[in-house]
Amino acid sequence: MSLVAASFLILVAAFLVGAVTNINAGLIAIVATFGVGLLLTDLDTDTIMGFFPADLFFILVGATLLFSIVRVTGTIDMLAAWAERLTAGRRSLVPVIMFALTALLATAGAFTPAAVAIVAPVALALGRRFGISTLAMGLVIVQGANAGAFSPVNPFGVVANEMLDAAGAADGSLRLYLYCFVFNAFLAVGGYAAVQAWTVRRRAKHGGPDADDHPVVDDPELAGGGGTAVATRVEPVTAAEVTPMRLTVLGGVAALLLLTLVFNLDVGVSALVISLALIALRPGIQKPAIEGLPWSAVLLVTGIVMYVGLLKEIGAIDALGNAIEGAGASSTATLATSYVVGVLSAFASTTGTLGAISPVVAPLAADPVLGPISVITTIAIASSVVDVSPMSTSGALLLASAEPKNEKPFFRMLLIWAVAMIAIVPGLAWLVFVQLGIG
């Protein structure tokens, strides 16, 4: 067996063991990175340690610490109450407002993890108030971020527009953005409806709330008019009192937006600076805030991404690229590329994946039969739709925003959904934009 094949099998094994046991798959991946690197290659320890995704680590720790402070101080309850008033107690408006808010932030230039980090804690808390599945709300948030992600001022859009420039279609950036926005909006609606329908059936079967939810407010709309439905309107949360500390924490969240959107500072570092300032104002919040960090989720995500770094180093990722080049016709090669970027992006940075795959995409997009916007839109959607994966930054932030006791089932559901997206969406996007010629 080749080294490349063996290394991929080890990654699969880490997932399987992590799924069926209580052993953290990230811990397995870290040990495997050193094992494969030292025993099967000539890499040294220092090189292997360099695969650790320090940037992702600081994003996760910084963002989750800040929003742990948001929870500890009760600010999240205040925000949830405000958002609830905006919905006028109507559950059907909750996902719409959360999608629109996340999409607006991403369109304005917020890096998608930053948009997810800002919206997720409030959206998931509000979703629990209305009996909305945590998974369904998480999908809406990520798809909202993806809907705005290919704005010309968003990092995703910047990379995609460079591909358009290389293919001679620099004037297509607005169309790329609109196509991605509409596709992700439809995907959000479909995903939300499917998960909520499954949730209602599961509640009816088991006679209680989901593993990932708190006590449920059933909606007769979603239950088809049956079940133990009660009113869809609920009373506002009681912890909505406005206090000086909560307003200060809210100012910290606004500062995170300012530092990341206007000054282009790193999300993780900015969040750590703001968290330190808030802790300095009220030292008593430090202990519960740090204890509330999802350390097991941080270990899980960074461990898997560290192993993917090894895969890149030993040429496993290049092997996939070579397989694409041998796929044949441009249309077939575009389909193959969309699946490859979907798989890679599920375990790594979407921006990095788009940048790495750009040399492969450029000649495909230049094919006059296919059209550059059709090809690049397909690749853009395929690479970003899997951001719900718990191994990607956005998915990891969703996982970190869920309640600790629900971490493992939520991880499993996010992973299952990401696998489904990898299997379905690249082919669907290829059919719509390449085969049907939309674009």
Coordinates of C-alpha atoms in Angstrom, one line a residue:
M1 CA 0.0 0.0 0.0
S2 CA 1.3 3.4 -0.9
L3 CA 2.0 6.1 1.7
V4 CA -0.7 8.3 0.3
A5 CA -3.4 5.6 0.5
A6 CA -2.3 4.6 4.0
S7 CA -2.4 8.2 5.2
F8 CA -5.9 8.7 4.0
L9 CA -7.0 5.4 5.6
I10 CA -5.6 6.6 8.9
L11 CA -7.6 9.8 8.7
V12 CA -10.8 7.7 8.0
A13 CA -9.9 5.5 11.0
A14 CA -9.5 8.5 13.3
F15 CA -13.1 9.6 12.3
L16 CA -14.5 6.1 12.8
V17 CA -12.9 5.7 16.3
G18 CA -14.0 9.2 17.3
A19 CA -17.6 8.5 16.1
V20 CA -18.1 5.2 18.0
T21 CA -16.1 5.8 21.1
N22 CA -15.5 8.7 23.6
I23 CA -11.9 9.1 22.3
N24 CA -11.3 12.5 20.8
A25 CA -10.6 12.1 17.1
G26 CA -8.4 15.2 17.2
L27 CA -6.2 13.6 19.7
I28 CA -5.9 10.5 17.5
A29 CA -5.1 12.7 14.6
I30 CA -2.3 14.6 16.4
V31 CA -0.7 11.3 17.5
A32 CA -1.1 10.0 14.0
T33 CA 0.6 13.1 12.5
F34 CA 3.7 12.4 14.6
G35 CA 3.5 8.7 14.0
V36 CA 3.2 8.9 10.2
G37 CA 5.6 11.8 9.9
L38 CA 8.4 10.3 12.0
L39 CA 8.0 6.6 11.2
L40 CA 7.0 6.7 7.5
T41 CA 8.7 9.8 6.2
D42 CA 11.9 11.7 6.8
L43 CA 10.2 14.7 8.5
D44 CA 11.5 15.9 11.8
T45 CA 9.6 16.9 14.9
D46 CA 10.0 20.6 14.3
T47 CA 8.5 20.3 10.8
I48 CA 5.6 18.2 12.0
M49 CA 4.8 20.7 14.8
G50 CA 4.6 23.4 12.1
F51 CA 1.5 21.7 10.8
F52 CA -0.4 22.7 13.9
P53 CA -2.9 25.3 12.7
A54 CA -2.1 28.1 15.1
D55 CA -4.2 30.6 13.2
L56 CA -7.3 28.4 13.5
F57 CA -6.5 27.7 17.2
F58 CA -6.4 31.4 18.0
I59 CA -9.6 32.1 16.1
L60 CA -11.4 29.3 18.0
V61 CA -10.0 30.3 21.4
G62 CA -10.4 34.0 20.9
A63 CA -13.9 33.9 19.5
T64 CA -15.2 31.4 21.9
L65 CA -13.7 33.2 24.9
L66 CA -15.4 36.4 23.9
F67 CA -18.7 34.8 23.5
S68 CA -18.2 32.8 26.6
I69 CA -18.0 36.2 28.3
V70 CA -21.2 37.2 26.4
R71 CA -22.9 34.2 28.0
V72 CA -21.5 34.6 31.5
T73 CA -22.6 38.2 31.7
G74 CA -26.1 37.5 30.4
T75 CA -25.5 39.6 27.4
I76 CA -26.6 36.8 25.1
D77 CA -29.9 36.6 26.9
M78 CA -30.4 40.3 26.4
L79 CA -29.6 40.0 22.6
A80 CA -31.9 37.0 22.3
A81 CA -34.7 39.0 23.9
W82 CA -34.1 41.9 21.5
A83 CA -34.1 39.6 18.5
E84 CA -37.2 37.9 19.8
R85 CA -39.0 41.2 20.0
L86 CA -38.0 41.8 16.4
T87 CA -39.7 38.6 15.4
A88 CA -42.8 39.6 17.2
G89 CA -42.9 36.1 18.7
R90 CA -43.3 34.4 15.3
R91 CA -41.0 31.4 14.9
S92 CA -41.1 31.5 11.1
L93 CA -39.2 34.9 11.2
V94 CA -36.3 33.7 13.3
P95 CA -34.3 31.8 10.6
V96 CA -35.1 34.5 8.1
I97 CA -33.7 37.3 10.3
M98 CA -30.6 35.2 11.3
F99 CA -29.9 34.3 7.6
A100 CA -30.3 38.0 6.6
L101 CA -28.0 39.2 9.4
T102 CA -25.2 36.8 8.6
A103 CA -25.5 37.4 4.9
L104 CA -25.4 41.2 5.5
L105 CA -22.2 40.9 7.6
A106 CA -20.5 38.7 5.0
T107 CA -21.6 40.9 2.1
A108 CA -20.1 43.9 4.0
G109 CA -16.7 42.1 4.0
A110 CA -16.8 40.1 7.3
F111 CA -14.7 36.9 6.9
T112 CA -17.3 34.1 7.2
P113 CA -15.9 32.8 10.5
A114 CA -16.3 36.3 11.9
A115 CA -19.9 36.5 10.8
V116 CA -20.7 33.1 12.2
A117 CA -18.9 33.8 15.4
I118 CA -20.9 37.0 15.9
V119 CA -24.4 35.6 15.0
A120 CA -24.2 31.9 16.1
P121 CA -24.4 32.4 19.9
V122 CA -27.5 34.6 19.7
A123 CA -29.1 32.6 16.9
L124 CA -28.7 29.2 18.7
A125 CA -29.9 30.6 22.0
L126 CA -33.0 32.1 20.2
G127 CA -33.6 28.9 18.3
R128 CA -33.7 27.0 21.6
R129 CA -36.3 29.5 22.9
F130 CA -38.5 28.7 19.9
G131 CA -37.9 25.0 19.8
I132 CA -35.9 25.2 16.5
S133 CA -33.4 22.4 16.0
T134 CA -29.8 23.5 16.7
L135 CA -28.7 21.8 13.5
A136 CA -31.4 23.6 11.5
M137 CA -30.4 27.0 12.9
G138 CA -26.7 26.3 12.4
L139 CA -27.3 25.5 8.7
V140 CA -29.2 28.8 8.3
I141 CA -26.3 30.7 9.8
V142 CA -23.6 29.1 7.7
Q143 CA -25.6 29.4 4.5
G144 CA -26.2 33.0 5.3
A145 CA -22.5 33.6 5.6
N146 CA -21.9 31.7 2.4
A147 CA -24.6 33.7 0.6
G148 CA -22.7 36.9 1.2
A149 CA -19.2 35.3 1.0
F150 CA -18.6 36.0 -2.6
S151 CA -19.1 39.7 -2.4
P152 CA -16.2 41.5 -4.1
V153 CA -15.1 42.8 -0.7
N154 CA -15.2 39.4 1.1
P155 CA -12.0 37.3 1.2
F156 CA -13.8 34.5 -0.5
G157 CA -14.9 36.9 -3.2
V158 CA -11.5 38.4 -3.6
V159 CA -10.0 34.9 -4.4
A160 CA -12.8 34.0 -6.7
N161 CA -12.6 37.3 -8.6
E162 CA -8.9 36.7 -9.1
M163 CA -9.9 33.5 -10.9
L164 CA -12.4 35.5 -13.0
D165 CA -9.6 37.9 -13.9
A166 CA -7.3 35.1 -14.9
A167 CA -10.1 33.7 -17.1
G168 CA -10.8 37.1 -18.7
A169 CA -14.1 37.7 -17.1
A170 CA -13.3 40.4 -14.6
D171 CA -16.8 42.0 -15.2
G172 CA -18.5 38.9 -13.9
S173 CA -18.0 39.5 -10.1
L174 CA -21.5 40.8 -9.5
R175 CA -23.1 37.8 -11.3
L176 CA -20.9 35.4 -9.3
Y177 CA -22.1 37.0 -6.1
L178 CA -25.7 36.9 -7.1
Y179 CA -25.6 33.3 -8.3
C180 CA -23.9 32.2 -5.1
F181 CA -26.3 34.2 -2.9
V182 CA -29.4 32.8 -4.6
F183 CA -28.1 29.2 -4.6
N184 CA -27.2 29.4 -0.9
A185 CA -30.6 31.0 0.0
F186 CA -32.4 28.1 -1.7
L187 CA -30.1 25.7 0.1
A188 CA -30.8 27.3 3.5
V189 CA -34.5 27.0 2.9
G190 CA -34.3 23.4 1.8
G191 CA -31.9 22.4 4.6
Y192 CA -33.9 24.1 7.3
A193 CA -37.2 22.6 6.1
A194 CA -35.7 19.1 5.8
V195 CA -34.0 19.2 9.3
Q196 CA -37.1 20.6 11.0
A197 CA -39.3 18.1 9.4
W198 CA -37.0 15.3 10.6
T199 CA -37.0 16.9 14.0
V200 CA -40.8 16.9 14.3
R201 CA -40.9 13.3 13.3
R202 CA -38.3 12.4 15.8
R203 CA -40.1 14.3 18.6
A204 CA -43.3 12.5 17.7
K205 CA -41.6 9.1 17.8
H206 CA -39.7 9.6 21.0
G207 CA -42.2 11.8 22.8
G208 CA -39.7 14.5 23.8
P209 CA -37.1 17.0 22.7
D210 CA -34.1 16.1 20.5
A211 CA -30.7 15.3 21.8
D212 CA -29.5 18.6 20.6
D213 CA -32.4 20.7 21.9
H214 CA -33.8 22.0 25.2
P215 CA -37.5 21.7 26.1
V216 CA -39.4 22.3 22.9
V217 CA -42.1 24.7 21.9
D218 CA -43.8 22.6 19.2
D219 CA -45.2 24.4 16.1
P220 CA -48.4 23.0 14.5
E221 CA -47.2 24.5 11.2
L222 CA -44.2 22.2 11.2
A223 CA -46.0 19.3 12.7
G224 CA -48.6 19.3 9.9
G225 CA -51.3 20.5 12.3
G226 CA -51.0 17.5 14.5
G227 CA -49.2 16.5 17.7
T228 CA -49.2 18.3 21.0
A229 CA -48.8 21.7 19.4
V230 CA -49.2 24.9 21.4
A231 CA -48.9 28.5 20.4
T232 CA -46.0 29.5 18.3
R233 CA -45.6 32.7 20.3
V234 CA -43.6 32.6 23.4
E235 CA -42.9 35.0 26.2
P236 CA -39.7 37.1 26.1
V237 CA -36.8 35.8 28.2
T238 CA -36.7 37.3 31.6
A239 CA -32.9 38.1 31.6
A240 CA -33.3 41.0 29.2
E241 CA -32.3 43.7 31.7
V242 CA -29.9 46.3 30.2
T243 CA -26.9 46.8 32.5
P244 CA -23.7 48.8 32.1
M245 CA -21.6 45.6 31.9
R246 CA -23.9 44.1 29.3
L247 CA -23.7 47.3 27.2
T248 CA -19.9 47.2 27.6
V249 CA -19.8 43.6 26.4
L250 CA -22.0 44.5 23.5
G251 CA -19.6 47.3 22.7
G252 CA -16.8 44.6 22.7
V253 CA -18.7 42.6 20.0
A254 CA -19.1 45.8 18.0
A255 CA -15.4 46.4 18.4
L256 CA -14.7 42.9 17.0
L257 CA -16.7 43.9 13.9
L258 CA -14.8 47.2 13.6
L259 CA -11.3 45.6 14.0
T260 CA -12.0 42.8 11.5
L261 CA -14.0 44.6 8.9
V262 CA -12.4 48.1 8.9
F263 CA -8.9 47.4 10.0
N264 CA -8.6 43.8 8.6
L265 CA -7.2 42.4 11.9
D266 CA -7.2 38.7 12.6
V267 CA -10.5 37.6 14.2
G268 CA -8.8 35.5 16.9
V269 CA -6.3 38.1 18.0
S270 CA -9.0 40.8 18.0
A271 CA -11.3 38.7 20.1
L272 CA -8.5 37.9 22.6
V273 CA -7.7 41.6 23.0
I274 CA -11.3 42.5 23.6
S275 CA -11.8 39.6 26.0
L276 CA -8.8 40.7 28.0
A277 CA -10.2 44.3 28.2
L278 CA -13.5 43.0 29.5
I279 CA -11.9 40.7 32.0
A280 CA -9.8 43.6 33.3
L281 CA -13.1 45.5 33.9
R282 CA -14.6 42.6 35.8
P283 CA -12.0 40.0 36.8
G284 CA -14.7 37.8 38.3
I285 CA -15.9 36.7 34.9
Q286 CA -12.6 35.2 33.9
K287 CA -12.9 31.8 35.7
P288 CA -16.4 30.9 34.4
A289 CA -15.6 32.2 31.0
I290 CA -12.5 30.1 30.6
E291 CA -14.1 27.1 32.1
G292 CA -16.9 27.5 29.5
L293 CA -14.5 27.1 26.6
P294 CA -15.1 24.0 24.5
W295 CA -11.6 22.6 24.8
S296 CA -12.5 19.2 23.5
A297 CA -13.9 20.8 20.3
V298 CA -10.8 22.9 19.9
L299 CA -8.6 19.8 20.2
L300 CA -10.8 17.9 17.8
V301 CA -10.7 20.5 15.0
T302 CA -7.1 21.5 15.3
G303 CA -5.9 17.9 15.5
I304 CA -7.7 16.9 12.3
V305 CA -6.5 20.1 10.5
M306 CA -2.9 19.3 11.7
Y307 CA -3.1 15.9 10.1
V308 CA -4.4 17.4 6.8
G309 CA -1.3 19.6 6.9
L310 CA 0.8 16.4 6.9
L311 CA -1.3 15.1 3.9
K312 CA -0.3 18.2 2.0
E313 CA 3.3 17.8 2.9
I314 CA 3.6 14.2 1.7
G315 CA 1.9 15.0 -1.6
A316 CA -1.5 13.4 -0.9
I317 CA -3.3 16.6 -1.9
D318 CA -1.2 16.9 -5.0
A319 CA -2.1 13.3 -5.9
L320 CA -5.7 14.4 -6.0
G321 CA -4.9 17.3 -8.2
N322 CA -3.1 15.0 -10.7
A323 CA -6.2 12.8 -10.7
I324 CA -8.2 15.8 -11.7
E325 CA -5.9 16.6 -14.6
G326 CA -6.5 13.1 -16.0
A327 CA -10.2 13.4 -15.8
G328 CA -10.5 14.3 -19.5
A329 CA -13.0 16.8 -21.0
S330 CA -13.3 20.3 -19.3
S331 CA -16.9 19.6 -18.2
T332 CA -15.9 16.3 -16.6
A333 CA -12.8 17.9 -15.1
T334 CA -14.9 20.7 -13.6
L335 CA -17.2 18.2 -12.0
A336 CA -14.2 16.3 -10.5
T337 CA -12.6 19.6 -9.3
S338 CA -15.8 20.6 -7.6
Y339 CA -15.8 17.4 -5.6
V340 CA -12.2 17.6 -4.7
V341 CA -12.5 21.2 -3.4
G342 CA -15.6 20.1 -1.5
V343 CA -13.6 17.4 0.3
L344 CA -10.6 19.6 0.9
S345 CA -12.5 22.5 2.1
A346 CA -14.4 20.4 4.7
F347 CA -11.1 19.9 6.5
A348 CA -9.3 23.1 5.7
S349 CA -9.6 26.8 4.9
T350 CA -12.0 27.5 2.1
T351 CA -9.9 30.5 1.1
G352 CA -6.8 28.4 1.1
T353 CA -8.5 25.7 -0.9
L354 CA -9.7 28.1 -3.5
G355 CA -6.2 29.6 -3.7
A356 CA -4.6 26.2 -4.0
I357 CA -7.0 25.0 -6.7
S358 CA -6.8 28.2 -8.7
P359 CA -4.1 26.9 -11.2
V360 CA -6.3 23.9 -12.0
V361 CA -9.5 26.0 -12.4
A362 CA -8.0 28.7 -14.6
P363 CA -7.7 26.5 -17.8
L364 CA -11.2 25.0 -17.2
A365 CA -12.7 28.5 -16.8
A366 CA -11.0 29.7 -20.0
D367 CA -12.9 27.0 -22.1
P368 CA -15.3 29.1 -24.2
V369 CA -17.7 26.2 -24.4
L370 CA -18.3 26.2 -20.6
G371 CA -17.9 29.9 -19.7
P372 CA -15.7 31.3 -16.8
I373 CA -18.6 32.4 -14.6
S374 CA -20.3 29.0 -14.8
V375 CA -17.1 27.1 -13.9
I376 CA -16.0 29.4 -11.1
T377 CA -19.5 29.7 -9.6
T378 CA -19.6 25.9 -9.4
I379 CA -16.2 25.7 -7.8
A380 CA -17.1 28.6 -5.4
I381 CA -20.3 26.9 -4.2
A382 CA -18.7 23.4 -3.9
S383 CA -15.8 24.8 -1.8
S384 CA -18.0 26.9 0.6
V385 CA -21.1 24.7 1.1
V386 CA -19.1 22.3 3.3
D387 CA -18.2 25.1 5.8
V388 CA -20.8 23.5 8.1
S389 CA -18.2 20.7 8.6
P390 CA -17.0 20.7 12.3
M391 CA -13.5 20.6 11.0
S392 CA -13.8 23.9 9.1
T393 CA -13.6 27.1 11.0
S394 CA -17.3 28.1 10.6
G395 CA -18.5 24.6 11.6
A396 CA -16.1 24.6 14.6
L397 CA -17.5 27.9 15.7
L398 CA -21.0 26.5 15.5
L399 CA -19.9 23.5 17.6
A400 CA -18.4 25.8 20.1
S401 CA -21.6 27.9 20.4
A402 CA -23.7 24.8 21.2
E403 CA -24.1 23.7 24.8
P404 CA -21.3 21.5 26.1
K405 CA -23.5 18.6 27.0
N406 CA -24.7 18.4 23.4
E407 CA -21.2 18.7 21.8
K408 CA -20.8 15.1 20.6
P409 CA -24.3 14.6 19.0
F410 CA -24.0 18.0 17.4
F411 CA -20.6 17.2 16.1
R412 CA -22.0 14.0 14.6
M413 CA -24.9 15.8 12.9
L414 CA -22.7 18.5 11.5
L415 CA -20.4 15.9 10.1
I416 CA -23.2 13.9 8.6
W417 CA -24.7 17.0 7.0
A418 CA -21.2 18.0 5.6
V419 CA -20.8 14.6 4.0
A420 CA -24.3 14.9 2.5
M421 CA -23.3 18.3 1.1
I422 CA -20.1 16.9 -0.4
A423 CA -22.1 14.1 -2.0
I424 CA -24.9 16.2 -3.5
V425 CA -24.1 19.9 -3.9
P426 CA -21.0 19.9 -6.2
G427 CA -22.9 17.8 -8.7
L428 CA -26.0 19.9 -8.4
A429 CA -24.1 23.1 -8.9
W430 CA -22.3 21.6 -11.9
L431 CA -25.6 20.5 -13.4
V432 CA -27.2 24.0 -12.9
F433 CA -24.3 26.2 -13.9
V434 CA -22.3 24.1 -16.3
Q435 CA -24.6 21.6 -17.9
L436 CA -27.7 23.9 -18.0
G437 CA -25.5 26.9 -18.9
I438 CA -26.8 29.3 -16.3
G439 CA -24.1 31.9 -15.9

